[in-house]
Amino acid sequence: MYDVKSPHATEFIDNNEVLETLDYAEKNKNNTELIDKILEKAKLGNGLTHREASVLLACEIPQKNEEIFSLAKKIKQEYYGNRIVLFAPLYLSNYCVNGCVYCPYHAKNKHIPRKKMTQDEIKEEVIALQDMGHKRLALETGEDPVNNPIEYVLESIKTIYSINHKNGAIRRVNVNIAATTVENYKKLKEAGIGTYILFQETYNKERYEKLHPTGPKHNYDYHTEAMDRAMQGGIDDVGMGVLFGLSTFKYEFAALLMHAEHLEAVYGVGPHTISVPRIRRADDIDPSAFENGIDDDTFAKIVACIRISVPYTGMIISTRESKKCRERVLELGVSQISGGSKTSVGGYAHPEIESEEDTAQFDVEDRRTLDEIIKWLMELGYVPSFCTACYRAGRVGDRFMEICKEKQIHNFCHPNALITLKEFLEDYASPKTKEIGERLIAKELDDIESPKIIKEKTVEYLKKIEKGERDFRF
C-alpha cells in the first residue's frame, strides 16, 4: 500500500502542457530528422514521452507512418506475442445519478428501463457466462449511492466467485465502477478483484465539465485522481482509457500518456491496461452529435502510437468495434478483447432483454459468439487465452511490470494460454473450433521458447485436461 500524497489532477494533467505539446507536434509533424530520432528511441522498447509520442501521432509523412505501424507490430510481438486475452463485461445495474450527455444511463433518461440484478439473477448471468467458456469478467454498474452502494458491489463479487458450474469458474473479476474513496478501494482489494478500471472519458477539463453537467461525476479532480486513491488503497493494477469522440483525439492521446507517466513516477508502475473505446449509438444517444469522432485509420494510428509509447501496458478493445476494425488493431497493439458480450443488465441469461427492454449501454458492433471469436482468432494465428495465473501467483503491479519490461512474461503467459485454451476446447468448443485449436496447440508447443521444464509441465497439464482433470490455478 502506498503512503504518498498525490498532486492534484490539474498538476499532472496540465492543460498548458497538453496545448504546448500539441503545438510542438504540429510544428514537427514533417520533421524527418526528429521523427527518425524518436523512432530510434522507440526501437529500444522503453517507451516514449507524451511529447515524443504526439509527434509520431501527428506525423504526415507516409513512409514514416509505415515505419510507425511496423514498429508497433514488432513491439506488440516482443512483449505480448500472439496471445489474446478474452473477457466479458457483466452489467449489474443501470441505475445512475449522473448526467453524462453521451451515456443512456444518465439520470434524465426516463424511458430507458432501469434494472438492478438480485444475487440470484447474478448467479444466472454467471452460469450463462460459464457455459460460454468465460473465466474473466469486467463488472460494470452505474453510479448510484442508493441502488449501487459499495456493499452491493462487494456482495456481487462474492457471489460471482462462489459459483462453480460444471467445469466453469470465474477466476478473476475486474471492476469498472465510479471513482470512490481510498477506504472503498481497500474493500475491493480485500474482495480479491483483479484490475480496477475507470475511463477518464475526456481529459479536457472544460469539455469534461460540460459533458458531465450534474451528479458526482461532474467533479473533474475527484474523478481524475481516482487511480491515485485506488493505488493508495492497495490495488495493484489499474486500467485507464478515454472515450474517443468526446474531445479532440490528439488532446486525449497526450493527456492519457501524461496520466500514465504520472502513475509510473509516483507509484513505480503505470497502467496495467489502456482501453480505447469510441463513442457509439445507444438509447437517446446519437454519436453524430459529437463533432470529434475519429475514422478507422486515425483509430489504428492511435493504437499503434500507444503501443510504441507504453509497450508494457495491455491494450483493450471491446465489441463496440467491428470485426474488421478489431482484426486490424490486434496486430498493432491490442492484447485483450471481449467476446460474446452483452451490454444490457441480465442479457446473458435472458438475451431477449436487449430487444424487449433495451437496457444496453451502447450498441454492440461485433455480435459473434465466443466460440466464433475463438475460432476467428486461431485462424488469424493468435492464441486465445483465459489465463488469470498472474493474479493468483502475485505477479501484479510492479512485479508484473518488471517481468514484462524485461520481455520475459511470455515464459509464464504463453504456456498458461495454451492450457486454458485446451480447457475451452474440451469443455465448450464446437467440433470445428476444437479441430483448429488442437492443431494450433500442437504447432505452438513445437515453437514454444520457454525453458524445457516449463514446456514439460505444459504438456503434463494438457494431458491432464484431456483426461478430464482441471486445475484452476491458471
Tab-separated table of C-alpha atoms in Angstrom:
chain	number	residue	atom	x	y	z
A	1	MET	CA	0.000	0.000	0.000
A	2	TYR	CA	1.370	3.414	-0.965
A	3	ASP	CA	1.740	6.179	1.605
A	4	VAL	CA	2.123	9.131	-0.708
A	5	LYS	CA	0.373	12.410	-1.267
A	6	SER	CA	-0.651	12.715	-4.877
A	7	PRO	CA	-0.613	16.059	-6.676
A	8	HIS	CA	-3.911	17.441	-7.908
A	9	ALA	CA	-5.236	16.339	-11.285
A	10	THR	CA	-4.575	19.715	-12.865
A	11	GLU	CA	-0.906	19.335	-11.962
A	12	PHE	CA	-0.263	16.010	-13.698
A	13	ILE	CA	-2.756	16.764	-16.491
A	14	ASP	CA	-1.597	20.315	-17.060
A	15	ASN	CA	-3.727	21.918	-19.769
A	16	ASN	CA	-0.951	24.298	-20.847
A	17	GLU	CA	1.482	21.390	-21.205
A	18	VAL	CA	-1.033	19.493	-23.339
A	19	LEU	CA	-1.561	22.525	-25.592
A	20	GLU	CA	2.184	23.180	-25.859
A	21	THR	CA	2.706	19.507	-26.713
A	22	LEU	CA	0.108	19.672	-29.489
A	23	ASP	CA	1.691	22.838	-30.852
A	24	TYR	CA	5.142	21.203	-30.770
A	25	ALA	CA	3.784	18.108	-32.544
A	26	GLU	CA	2.058	20.205	-35.209
A	27	LYS	CA	5.229	22.168	-35.924
A	28	ASN	CA	7.292	18.981	-36.180
A	29	LYS	CA	4.855	16.633	-37.923
A	30	ASN	CA	7.026	16.699	-41.060
A	31	ASN	CA	10.394	16.981	-39.319
A	32	THR	CA	12.046	13.846	-40.686
A	33	GLU	CA	15.178	14.211	-38.600
A	34	LEU	CA	13.247	14.472	-35.320
A	35	ILE	CA	10.823	11.680	-36.259
A	36	ASP	CA	13.749	9.374	-37.072
A	37	LYS	CA	15.327	10.207	-33.711
A	38	ILE	CA	12.079	9.393	-31.885
A	39	LEU	CA	11.660	6.130	-33.780
A	40	GLU	CA	15.222	5.097	-32.930
A	41	LYS	CA	14.469	5.690	-29.255
A	42	ALA	CA	11.194	3.756	-29.559
A	43	LYS	CA	13.026	0.764	-31.033
A	44	LEU	CA	14.780	0.291	-27.679
A	45	GLY	CA	11.385	-0.778	-26.307
A	46	ASN	CA	11.448	1.537	-23.305
A	47	GLY	CA	8.600	3.755	-24.402
A	48	LEU	CA	8.280	7.425	-25.264
A	49	THR	CA	7.282	10.641	-23.537
A	50	HIS	CA	3.876	12.138	-24.274
A	51	ARG	CA	5.552	14.851	-26.368
A	52	GLU	CA	7.593	12.420	-28.457
A	53	ALA	CA	4.569	10.194	-28.987
A	54	SER	CA	2.445	13.170	-30.031
A	55	VAL	CA	4.919	13.969	-32.796
A	56	LEU	CA	4.504	10.448	-34.151
A	57	LEU	CA	0.723	10.700	-33.954
A	58	ALA	CA	0.792	13.993	-35.863
A	59	CYS	CA	3.273	12.724	-38.478
A	60	GLU	CA	2.036	13.141	-42.058
A	61	ILE	CA	4.932	11.509	-43.915
A	62	PRO	CA	3.589	8.274	-45.489
A	63	GLN	CA	6.893	6.394	-45.291
A	64	LYS	CA	7.343	7.312	-41.612
A	65	ASN	CA	3.786	6.296	-40.828
A	66	GLU	CA	4.529	2.903	-42.322
A	67	GLU	CA	7.554	2.678	-40.020
A	68	ILE	CA	5.347	3.582	-37.046
A	69	PHE	CA	2.907	0.783	-37.846
A	70	SER	CA	5.715	-1.684	-38.484
A	71	LEU	CA	7.388	-0.833	-35.175
A	72	ALA	CA	4.089	-1.160	-33.292
A	73	LYS	CA	3.653	-4.672	-34.678
A	74	LYS	CA	7.197	-5.596	-33.682
A	75	ILE	CA	6.821	-4.267	-30.121
A	76	LYS	CA	3.462	-5.976	-29.716
A	77	GLN	CA	5.043	-9.288	-30.698
A	78	GLU	CA	8.068	-8.822	-28.436
A	79	TYR	CA	6.023	-8.061	-25.331
A	80	TYR	CA	2.780	-9.990	-25.819
A	81	GLY	CA	3.482	-12.449	-28.606
A	82	ASN	CA	0.426	-13.887	-30.332
A	83	ARG	CA	-1.681	-14.258	-27.175
A	84	ILE	CA	-5.058	-12.531	-26.911
A	85	VAL	CA	-6.818	-12.483	-23.532
A	86	LEU	CA	-10.613	-12.902	-23.528
A	87	PHE	CA	-13.126	-11.371	-21.137
A	88	ALA	CA	-16.769	-10.341	-20.931
A	89	PRO	CA	-18.479	-7.339	-19.323
A	90	LEU	CA	-21.154	-8.058	-16.703
A	91	TYR	CA	-23.642	-5.244	-16.123
A	92	LEU	CA	-25.135	-5.405	-12.617
A	93	SER	CA	-27.287	-2.284	-12.677
A	94	ASN	CA	-28.041	0.688	-14.898
A	95	TYR	CA	-29.295	2.960	-12.137
A	96	CYS	CA	-27.232	6.141	-12.253
A	97	VAL	CA	-27.433	9.624	-10.741
A	98	ASN	CA	-25.026	11.297	-13.159
A	99	GLY	CA	-25.948	13.460	-16.110
A	100	CYS	CA	-23.350	12.294	-18.644
A	101	VAL	CA	-24.657	13.500	-22.013
A	102	TYR	CA	-23.038	10.657	-24.021
A	103	CYS	CA	-24.444	7.769	-21.935
A	104	PRO	CA	-28.052	6.481	-21.994
A	105	TYR	CA	-27.853	5.731	-18.268
A	106	HIS	CA	-27.935	9.469	-17.481
A	107	ALA	CA	-30.423	10.381	-14.773
A	108	LYS	CA	-32.727	12.428	-17.021
A	109	ASN	CA	-33.402	9.494	-19.343
A	110	LYS	CA	-36.850	8.496	-18.109
A	111	HIS	CA	-37.780	5.981	-20.807
A	112	ILE	CA	-34.892	3.524	-20.531
A	113	PRO	CA	-35.933	0.642	-18.232
A	114	ARG	CA	-33.931	0.688	-15.004
A	115	LYS	CA	-32.822	-2.632	-13.624
A	116	LYS	CA	-30.673	-3.884	-10.769
A	117	MET	CA	-29.951	-7.597	-10.580
A	118	THR	CA	-30.539	-9.589	-7.429
A	119	GLN	CA	-27.871	-12.036	-6.289
A	120	ASP	CA	-29.930	-14.890	-7.720
A	121	GLU	CA	-30.097	-13.112	-11.075
A	122	ILE	CA	-26.352	-12.551	-10.948
A	123	LYS	CA	-25.902	-16.294	-10.435
A	124	GLU	CA	-27.970	-16.895	-13.576
A	125	GLU	CA	-25.785	-14.499	-15.539
A	126	VAL	CA	-22.557	-16.037	-14.268
A	127	ILE	CA	-23.703	-19.567	-15.119
A	128	ALA	CA	-24.620	-18.383	-18.627
A	129	LEU	CA	-21.149	-16.856	-18.976
A	130	GLN	CA	-19.508	-20.020	-17.659
A	131	ASP	CA	-21.480	-22.067	-20.170
A	132	MET	CA	-19.928	-19.903	-22.883
A	133	GLY	CA	-16.448	-20.588	-21.503
A	134	HIS	CA	-15.583	-17.266	-19.892
A	135	LYS	CA	-13.190	-17.128	-16.924
A	136	ARG	CA	-12.645	-13.366	-16.574
A	137	LEU	CA	-15.288	-10.673	-16.143
A	138	ALA	CA	-15.341	-6.890	-16.097
A	139	LEU	CA	-18.025	-5.873	-13.619
A	140	GLU	CA	-19.959	-2.746	-14.624
A	141	THR	CA	-22.543	-0.630	-12.837
A	142	GLY	CA	-23.907	2.907	-12.900
A	143	GLU	CA	-23.129	5.360	-10.099
A	144	ASP	CA	-25.976	5.430	-7.605
A	145	PRO	CA	-25.212	5.518	-3.869
A	146	VAL	CA	-28.684	4.218	-3.018
A	147	ASN	CA	-29.150	1.457	-5.595
A	148	ASN	CA	-25.500	0.539	-6.209
A	149	PRO	CA	-23.614	1.112	-2.948
A	150	ILE	CA	-20.189	-0.446	-2.420
A	151	GLU	CA	-21.834	-3.130	-0.254
A	152	TYR	CA	-23.871	-4.294	-3.258
A	153	VAL	CA	-20.754	-4.431	-5.428
A	154	LEU	CA	-18.843	-6.415	-2.784
A	155	GLU	CA	-21.708	-8.859	-2.287
A	156	SER	CA	-21.935	-9.343	-6.054
A	157	ILE	CA	-18.202	-10.080	-6.306
A	158	LYS	CA	-18.542	-12.675	-3.535
A	159	THR	CA	-21.465	-14.259	-5.373
A	160	ILE	CA	-19.558	-14.382	-8.668
A	161	TYR	CA	-16.538	-16.070	-7.108
A	162	SER	CA	-18.726	-18.620	-5.292
A	163	ILE	CA	-20.224	-20.215	-8.397
A	164	ASN	CA	-18.684	-23.383	-9.828
A	165	HIS	CA	-20.810	-24.753	-12.629
A	166	LYS	CA	-19.735	-27.954	-14.375
A	167	ASN	CA	-16.084	-27.193	-15.232
A	168	GLY	CA	-16.682	-23.461	-15.167
A	169	ALA	CA	-15.476	-20.865	-12.687
A	170	ILE	CA	-14.921	-17.130	-12.893
A	171	ARG	CA	-11.309	-16.846	-11.837
A	172	ARG	CA	-10.929	-13.101	-11.899
A	173	VAL	CA	-13.336	-10.173	-11.568
A	174	ASN	CA	-12.085	-6.836	-12.795
A	175	VAL	CA	-14.172	-3.888	-11.647
A	176	ASN	CA	-15.296	-0.821	-13.575
A	177	ILE	CA	-17.218	1.333	-11.119
A	178	ALA	CA	-17.310	5.051	-10.383
A	179	ALA	CA	-14.492	6.871	-8.643
A	180	THR	CA	-14.645	6.228	-4.912
A	181	THR	CA	-12.725	6.579	-1.662
A	182	VAL	CA	-9.464	5.019	-0.515
A	183	GLU	CA	-11.436	3.025	2.070
A	184	ASN	CA	-13.707	1.582	-0.613
A	185	TYR	CA	-10.727	0.691	-2.782
A	186	LYS	CA	-9.299	-1.185	0.209
A	187	LYS	CA	-12.556	-3.139	0.385
A	188	LEU	CA	-12.345	-4.002	-3.316
A	189	LYS	CA	-8.770	-5.176	-2.814
A	190	GLU	CA	-9.877	-7.407	0.078
A	191	ALA	CA	-12.658	-8.808	-2.121
A	192	GLY	CA	-9.988	-10.151	-4.496
A	193	ILE	CA	-10.570	-8.060	-7.583
A	194	GLY	CA	-8.096	-8.089	-10.442
A	195	THR	CA	-7.792	-4.712	-12.150
A	196	TYR	CA	-9.684	-1.568	-11.179
A	197	ILE	CA	-10.851	0.098	-14.382
A	198	LEU	CA	-12.043	3.663	-14.816
A	199	PHE	CA	-12.281	5.607	-18.053
A	200	GLN	CA	-11.488	9.295	-17.876
A	201	GLU	CA	-13.960	9.873	-20.756
A	202	THR	CA	-12.134	13.136	-21.597
A	203	TYR	CA	-9.080	14.801	-20.051
A	204	ASN	CA	-10.091	18.235	-21.323
A	205	LYS	CA	-11.395	19.766	-18.095
A	206	GLU	CA	-13.631	22.378	-19.726
A	207	ARG	CA	-15.112	19.790	-22.045
A	208	TYR	CA	-15.385	17.263	-19.210
A	209	GLU	CA	-17.489	19.577	-17.042
A	210	LYS	CA	-19.867	20.343	-19.931
A	211	LEU	CA	-20.308	16.639	-20.702
A	212	HIS	CA	-20.941	15.851	-17.010
A	213	PRO	CA	-23.269	18.704	-16.025
A	214	THR	CA	-24.791	17.041	-12.963
A	215	GLY	CA	-24.001	14.334	-10.435
A	216	PRO	CA	-20.844	13.395	-8.535
A	217	LYS	CA	-19.013	12.638	-11.783
A	218	HIS	CA	-19.066	16.371	-12.531
A	219	ASN	CA	-16.059	16.756	-10.209
A	220	TYR	CA	-13.137	16.528	-12.638
A	221	ASP	CA	-10.425	16.420	-9.991
A	222	TYR	CA	-12.070	13.706	-7.905
A	223	HIS	CA	-12.593	11.543	-10.981
A	224	THR	CA	-9.122	12.071	-12.437
A	225	GLU	CA	-7.383	11.375	-9.118
A	226	ALA	CA	-9.241	8.061	-8.666
A	227	MET	CA	-6.284	5.961	-9.818
A	228	ASP	CA	-4.120	7.521	-7.120
A	229	ARG	CA	-6.668	6.663	-4.446
A	230	ALA	CA	-7.008	3.137	-5.823
A	231	MET	CA	-3.270	2.550	-5.558
A	232	GLN	CA	-3.196	4.145	-2.116
A	233	GLY	CA	-5.947	1.678	-1.193
A	234	GLY	CA	-3.683	-1.231	-2.125
A	235	ILE	CA	-4.995	-2.064	-5.592
A	236	ASP	CA	-2.028	-3.271	-7.644
A	237	ASP	CA	-3.372	-2.877	-11.160
A	238	VAL	CA	-5.416	-0.069	-12.665
A	239	GLY	CA	-6.850	0.258	-16.142
A	240	MET	CA	-7.335	3.608	-17.886
A	241	GLY	CA	-8.999	4.825	-21.037
A	242	VAL	CA	-10.727	7.691	-22.780
A	243	LEU	CA	-13.892	7.723	-24.856
A	244	PHE	CA	-12.630	8.900	-28.204
A	245	GLY	CA	-15.034	11.309	-29.842
A	246	LEU	CA	-15.785	13.497	-26.832
A	247	SER	CA	-12.841	15.856	-27.405
A	248	THR	CA	-10.043	16.108	-29.962
A	249	PHE	CA	-8.128	12.851	-30.219
A	250	LYS	CA	-4.701	14.492	-30.113
A	251	TYR	CA	-5.534	16.182	-26.811
A	252	GLU	CA	-6.814	12.930	-25.311
A	253	PHE	CA	-3.785	10.983	-26.540
A	254	ALA	CA	-1.257	13.357	-24.999
A	255	ALA	CA	-3.142	13.621	-21.701
A	256	LEU	CA	-3.633	9.871	-21.450
A	257	LEU	CA	0.116	9.345	-21.707
A	258	MET	CA	0.726	12.111	-19.172
A	259	HIS	CA	-1.544	10.240	-16.760
A	260	ALA	CA	0.422	7.034	-17.352
A	261	GLU	CA	3.684	8.923	-16.759
A	262	HIS	CA	2.298	10.305	-13.504
A	263	LEU	CA	1.357	6.864	-12.161
A	264	GLU	CA	4.753	5.426	-13.008
A	265	ALA	CA	6.591	8.392	-11.489
A	266	VAL	CA	4.638	8.337	-8.223
A	267	TYR	CA	3.961	4.613	-7.734
A	268	GLY	CA	6.626	2.969	-9.831
A	269	VAL	CA	4.026	1.269	-12.006
A	270	GLY	CA	1.991	2.566	-14.909
A	271	PRO	CA	-1.455	1.418	-16.025
A	272	HIS	CA	-1.955	-2.329	-16.333
A	273	THR	CA	-4.312	-1.729	-19.254
A	274	ILE	CA	-5.376	1.079	-21.548
A	275	SER	CA	-8.763	0.910	-23.274
A	276	VAL	CA	-9.596	2.753	-26.483
A	277	PRO	CA	-13.398	2.897	-26.840
A	278	ARG	CA	-15.078	5.162	-29.386
A	279	ILE	CA	-18.472	6.712	-28.802
A	280	ARG	CA	-21.301	4.523	-30.138
A	281	ARG	CA	-25.025	4.828	-30.763
A	282	ALA	CA	-27.250	3.953	-27.802
A	283	ASP	CA	-30.707	4.727	-26.461
A	284	ASP	CA	-31.220	8.517	-26.964
A	285	ILE	CA	-27.526	8.956	-27.850
A	286	ASP	CA	-26.548	9.916	-31.418
A	287	PRO	CA	-22.763	9.756	-31.963
A	288	SER	CA	-23.029	12.146	-34.934
A	289	ALA	CA	-23.882	14.883	-32.414
A	290	PHE	CA	-20.273	14.731	-31.229
A	291	GLU	CA	-18.020	16.550	-33.686
A	292	ASN	CA	-14.779	14.893	-32.591
A	293	GLY	CA	-15.426	11.391	-33.904
A	294	ILE	CA	-12.472	9.587	-35.483
A	295	ASP	CA	-12.265	7.332	-38.519
A	296	ASP	CA	-10.767	3.842	-38.614
A	297	ASP	CA	-7.397	4.978	-39.988
A	298	THR	CA	-6.943	7.512	-37.197
A	299	PHE	CA	-8.080	4.936	-34.666
A	300	ALA	CA	-5.491	2.439	-35.917
A	301	LYS	CA	-2.736	5.029	-35.660
A	302	ILE	CA	-3.747	5.880	-32.084
A	303	VAL	CA	-3.476	2.187	-31.148
A	304	ALA	CA	-0.063	1.906	-32.823
A	305	CYS	CA	1.290	5.004	-31.100
A	306	ILE	CA	0.039	3.909	-27.681
A	307	ARG	CA	1.698	0.525	-28.170
A	308	ILE	CA	5.016	2.196	-29.030
A	309	SER	CA	4.748	4.676	-26.162
A	310	VAL	CA	3.805	2.295	-23.320
A	311	PRO	CA	4.956	-1.124	-24.559
A	312	TYR	CA	4.440	-2.821	-21.175
A	313	THR	CA	0.727	-1.953	-20.962
A	314	GLY	CA	-2.050	-4.265	-22.088
A	315	MET	CA	-4.480	-2.738	-24.560
A	316	ILE	CA	-8.192	-3.496	-24.654
A	317	ILE	CA	-10.759	-3.220	-27.429
A	318	SER	CA	-14.381	-4.176	-26.905
A	319	THR	CA	-17.284	-5.304	-29.065
A	320	ARG	CA	-18.026	-1.628	-29.689
A	321	GLU	CA	-15.802	-2.161	-32.724
A	322	SER	CA	-16.497	-4.256	-35.808
A	323	LYS	CA	-14.763	-7.492	-36.733
A	324	LYS	CA	-12.825	-5.660	-39.463
A	325	CYS	CA	-11.621	-2.933	-37.138
A	326	ARG	CA	-10.685	-5.354	-34.364
A	327	GLU	CA	-8.709	-7.518	-36.758
A	328	ARG	CA	-6.694	-4.516	-37.886
A	329	VAL	CA	-5.706	-3.287	-34.423
A	330	LEU	CA	-4.950	-6.715	-32.953
A	331	GLU	CA	-1.584	-6.778	-34.699
A	332	LEU	CA	-0.876	-3.134	-33.892
A	333	GLY	CA	-1.120	-3.387	-30.132
A	334	VAL	CA	-4.353	-4.772	-28.696
A	335	SER	CA	-3.816	-7.677	-26.298
A	336	GLN	CA	-7.280	-8.117	-24.741
A	337	ILE	CA	-10.725	-8.275	-26.326
A	338	SER	CA	-14.240	-9.004	-25.176
A	339	GLY	CA	-16.251	-11.746	-26.827
A	340	GLY	CA	-19.919	-12.718	-26.929
A	341	SER	CA	-20.653	-9.537	-24.978
A	342	LYS	CA	-23.960	-8.174	-23.756
A	343	THR	CA	-24.140	-4.574	-22.563
A	344	SER	CA	-27.607	-4.936	-21.076
A	345	VAL	CA	-28.456	-5.809	-17.482
A	346	GLY	CA	-29.316	-9.517	-17.435
A	347	GLY	CA	-28.615	-10.006	-21.121
A	348	TYR	CA	-26.642	-13.284	-20.923
A	349	ALA	CA	-29.204	-15.472	-19.200
A	350	HIS	CA	-32.078	-13.676	-20.916
A	351	PRO	CA	-30.919	-12.363	-24.309
A	352	GLU	CA	-34.453	-11.282	-25.154
A	353	ILE	CA	-33.926	-8.390	-22.708
A	354	GLU	CA	-31.911	-6.456	-25.281
A	355	SER	CA	-34.817	-6.297	-27.703
A	356	GLU	CA	-37.687	-6.141	-25.202
A	357	GLU	CA	-36.327	-3.817	-22.533
A	358	ASP	CA	-33.263	-2.238	-24.180
A	359	THR	CA	-31.177	-1.688	-21.057
A	360	ALA	CA	-27.966	-1.729	-23.105
A	361	GLN	CA	-25.333	0.946	-22.504
A	362	PHE	CA	-24.254	1.000	-26.153
A	363	ASP	CA	-24.824	-0.845	-29.407
A	364	VAL	CA	-22.529	-3.820	-29.982
A	365	GLU	CA	-20.856	-3.947	-33.396
A	366	ASP	CA	-19.297	-7.420	-33.108
A	367	ARG	CA	-22.133	-9.783	-32.208
A	368	ARG	CA	-20.377	-13.099	-32.778
A	369	THR	CA	-20.480	-15.828	-30.151
A	370	LEU	CA	-17.446	-16.559	-28.001
A	371	ASP	CA	-16.865	-19.788	-29.922
A	372	GLU	CA	-16.889	-17.848	-33.203
A	373	ILE	CA	-14.450	-15.294	-31.757
A	374	ILE	CA	-12.090	-18.053	-30.583
A	375	LYS	CA	-12.196	-19.763	-33.980
A	376	TRP	CA	-11.548	-16.455	-35.764
A	377	LEU	CA	-8.574	-15.608	-33.540
A	378	MET	CA	-6.978	-19.007	-34.101
A	379	GLU	CA	-7.476	-18.779	-37.847
A	380	LEU	CA	-5.570	-15.488	-37.697
A	381	GLY	CA	-2.728	-17.228	-35.840
A	382	TYR	CA	-3.480	-15.926	-32.347
A	383	VAL	CA	-3.641	-17.997	-29.165
A	384	PRO	CA	-6.834	-17.153	-27.237
A	385	SER	CA	-6.096	-17.048	-23.514
A	386	PHE	CA	-8.306	-17.326	-20.444
A	387	CYS	CA	-5.333	-17.285	-18.089
A	388	THR	CA	-5.537	-15.474	-14.744
A	389	ALA	CA	-2.450	-17.077	-13.165
A	390	CYS	CA	-0.574	-13.797	-12.671
A	391	TYR	CA	-3.220	-12.624	-10.220
A	392	ARG	CA	-3.111	-15.906	-8.327
A	393	ALA	CA	0.689	-16.041	-8.232
A	394	GLY	CA	1.078	-12.421	-7.154
A	395	ARG	CA	2.593	-11.284	-10.452
A	396	VAL	CA	0.736	-7.983	-10.281
A	397	GLY	CA	1.564	-4.302	-10.115
A	398	ASP	CA	5.272	-3.533	-10.177
A	399	ARG	CA	6.127	-7.257	-10.056
A	400	PHE	CA	4.257	-7.861	-13.325
A	401	MET	CA	5.714	-4.731	-14.909
A	402	GLU	CA	9.266	-5.734	-14.045
A	403	ILE	CA	8.876	-9.097	-15.752
A	404	CYS	CA	7.004	-7.586	-18.689
A	405	LYS	CA	9.558	-4.828	-19.254
A	406	GLU	CA	12.274	-7.489	-19.391
A	407	LYS	CA	10.206	-9.232	-22.109
A	408	GLN	CA	10.051	-12.404	-20.009
A	409	ILE	CA	6.317	-12.527	-19.322
A	410	HIS	CA	5.845	-14.935	-22.236
A	411	ASN	CA	7.564	-17.657	-20.161
A	412	PHE	CA	4.506	-17.607	-17.918
A	413	CYS	CA	1.712	-16.395	-20.163
A	414	HIS	CA	2.282	-18.465	-23.285
A	415	PRO	CA	2.176	-21.922	-21.620
A	416	ASN	CA	-0.800	-20.898	-19.491
A	417	ALA	CA	-2.598	-19.574	-22.557
A	418	LEU	CA	-2.239	-22.977	-24.215
A	419	ILE	CA	-3.518	-24.733	-21.081
A	420	THR	CA	-6.587	-22.510	-20.726
A	421	LEU	CA	-7.276	-22.759	-24.457
A	422	LYS	CA	-7.184	-26.542	-24.090
A	423	GLU	CA	-9.772	-26.279	-21.304
A	424	PHE	CA	-12.024	-24.252	-23.586
A	425	LEU	CA	-11.623	-26.708	-26.447
A	426	GLU	CA	-12.506	-29.693	-24.253
A	427	ASP	CA	-15.415	-28.091	-22.420
A	428	TYR	CA	-17.091	-25.559	-24.706
A	429	ALA	CA	-15.813	-25.522	-28.288
A	430	SER	CA	-17.743	-26.578	-31.356
A	431	PRO	CA	-16.194	-29.506	-33.290
A	432	LYS	CA	-14.655	-27.244	-35.943
A	433	THR	CA	-13.226	-24.835	-33.372
A	434	LYS	CA	-11.773	-27.755	-31.424
A	435	GLU	CA	-10.158	-29.184	-34.555
A	436	ILE	CA	-8.489	-25.860	-35.380
A	437	GLY	CA	-7.448	-25.415	-31.755
A	438	GLU	CA	-5.790	-28.794	-31.430
A	439	ARG	CA	-3.678	-28.063	-34.497
A	440	LEU	CA	-2.750	-24.664	-33.142
A	441	ILE	CA	-1.698	-26.043	-29.742
A	442	ALA	CA	0.480	-28.691	-31.405
A	443	LYS	CA	2.160	-26.030	-33.531
A	444	GLU	CA	2.677	-23.693	-30.571
A	445	LEU	CA	4.225	-26.482	-28.492
A	446	ASP	CA	6.747	-27.095	-31.262
A	447	ASP	CA	7.599	-23.387	-31.355
A	448	ILE	CA	7.492	-22.693	-27.614
A	449	GLU	CA	10.509	-20.727	-26.401
A	450	SER	CA	10.040	-21.242	-22.652
A	451	PRO	CA	12.612	-23.277	-20.671
A	452	LYS	CA	12.436	-27.067	-21.050
A	453	ILE	CA	10.901	-27.646	-17.622
A	454	ILE	CA	8.051	-25.221	-18.402
A	455	LYS	CA	7.363	-26.957	-21.702
A	456	GLU	CA	7.301	-30.332	-19.937
A	457	LYS	CA	4.866	-29.028	-17.335
A	458	THR	CA	2.687	-27.578	-20.070
A	459	VAL	CA	2.469	-30.946	-21.826
A	460	GLU	CA	1.678	-32.607	-18.493
A	461	TYR	CA	-1.262	-30.272	-17.813
A	462	LEU	CA	-2.565	-30.597	-21.366
A	463	LYS	CA	-2.728	-34.357	-20.901
A	464	LYS	CA	-4.484	-33.953	-17.555
A	465	ILE	CA	-7.160	-31.799	-19.141
A	466	GLU	CA	-7.733	-34.428	-21.845
A	467	LYS	CA	-8.370	-36.933	-19.045
A	468	GLY	CA	-10.995	-34.661	-17.512
A	469	GLU	CA	-8.812	-33.210	-14.753
A	470	ARG	CA	-8.917	-29.476	-14.044
A	471	ASP	CA	-6.520	-27.209	-12.201
A	472	PHE	CA	-7.943	-23.763	-11.578
A	473	ARG	CA	-4.579	-22.143	-10.859
A	474	PHE	CA	-4.470	-20.974	-14.462
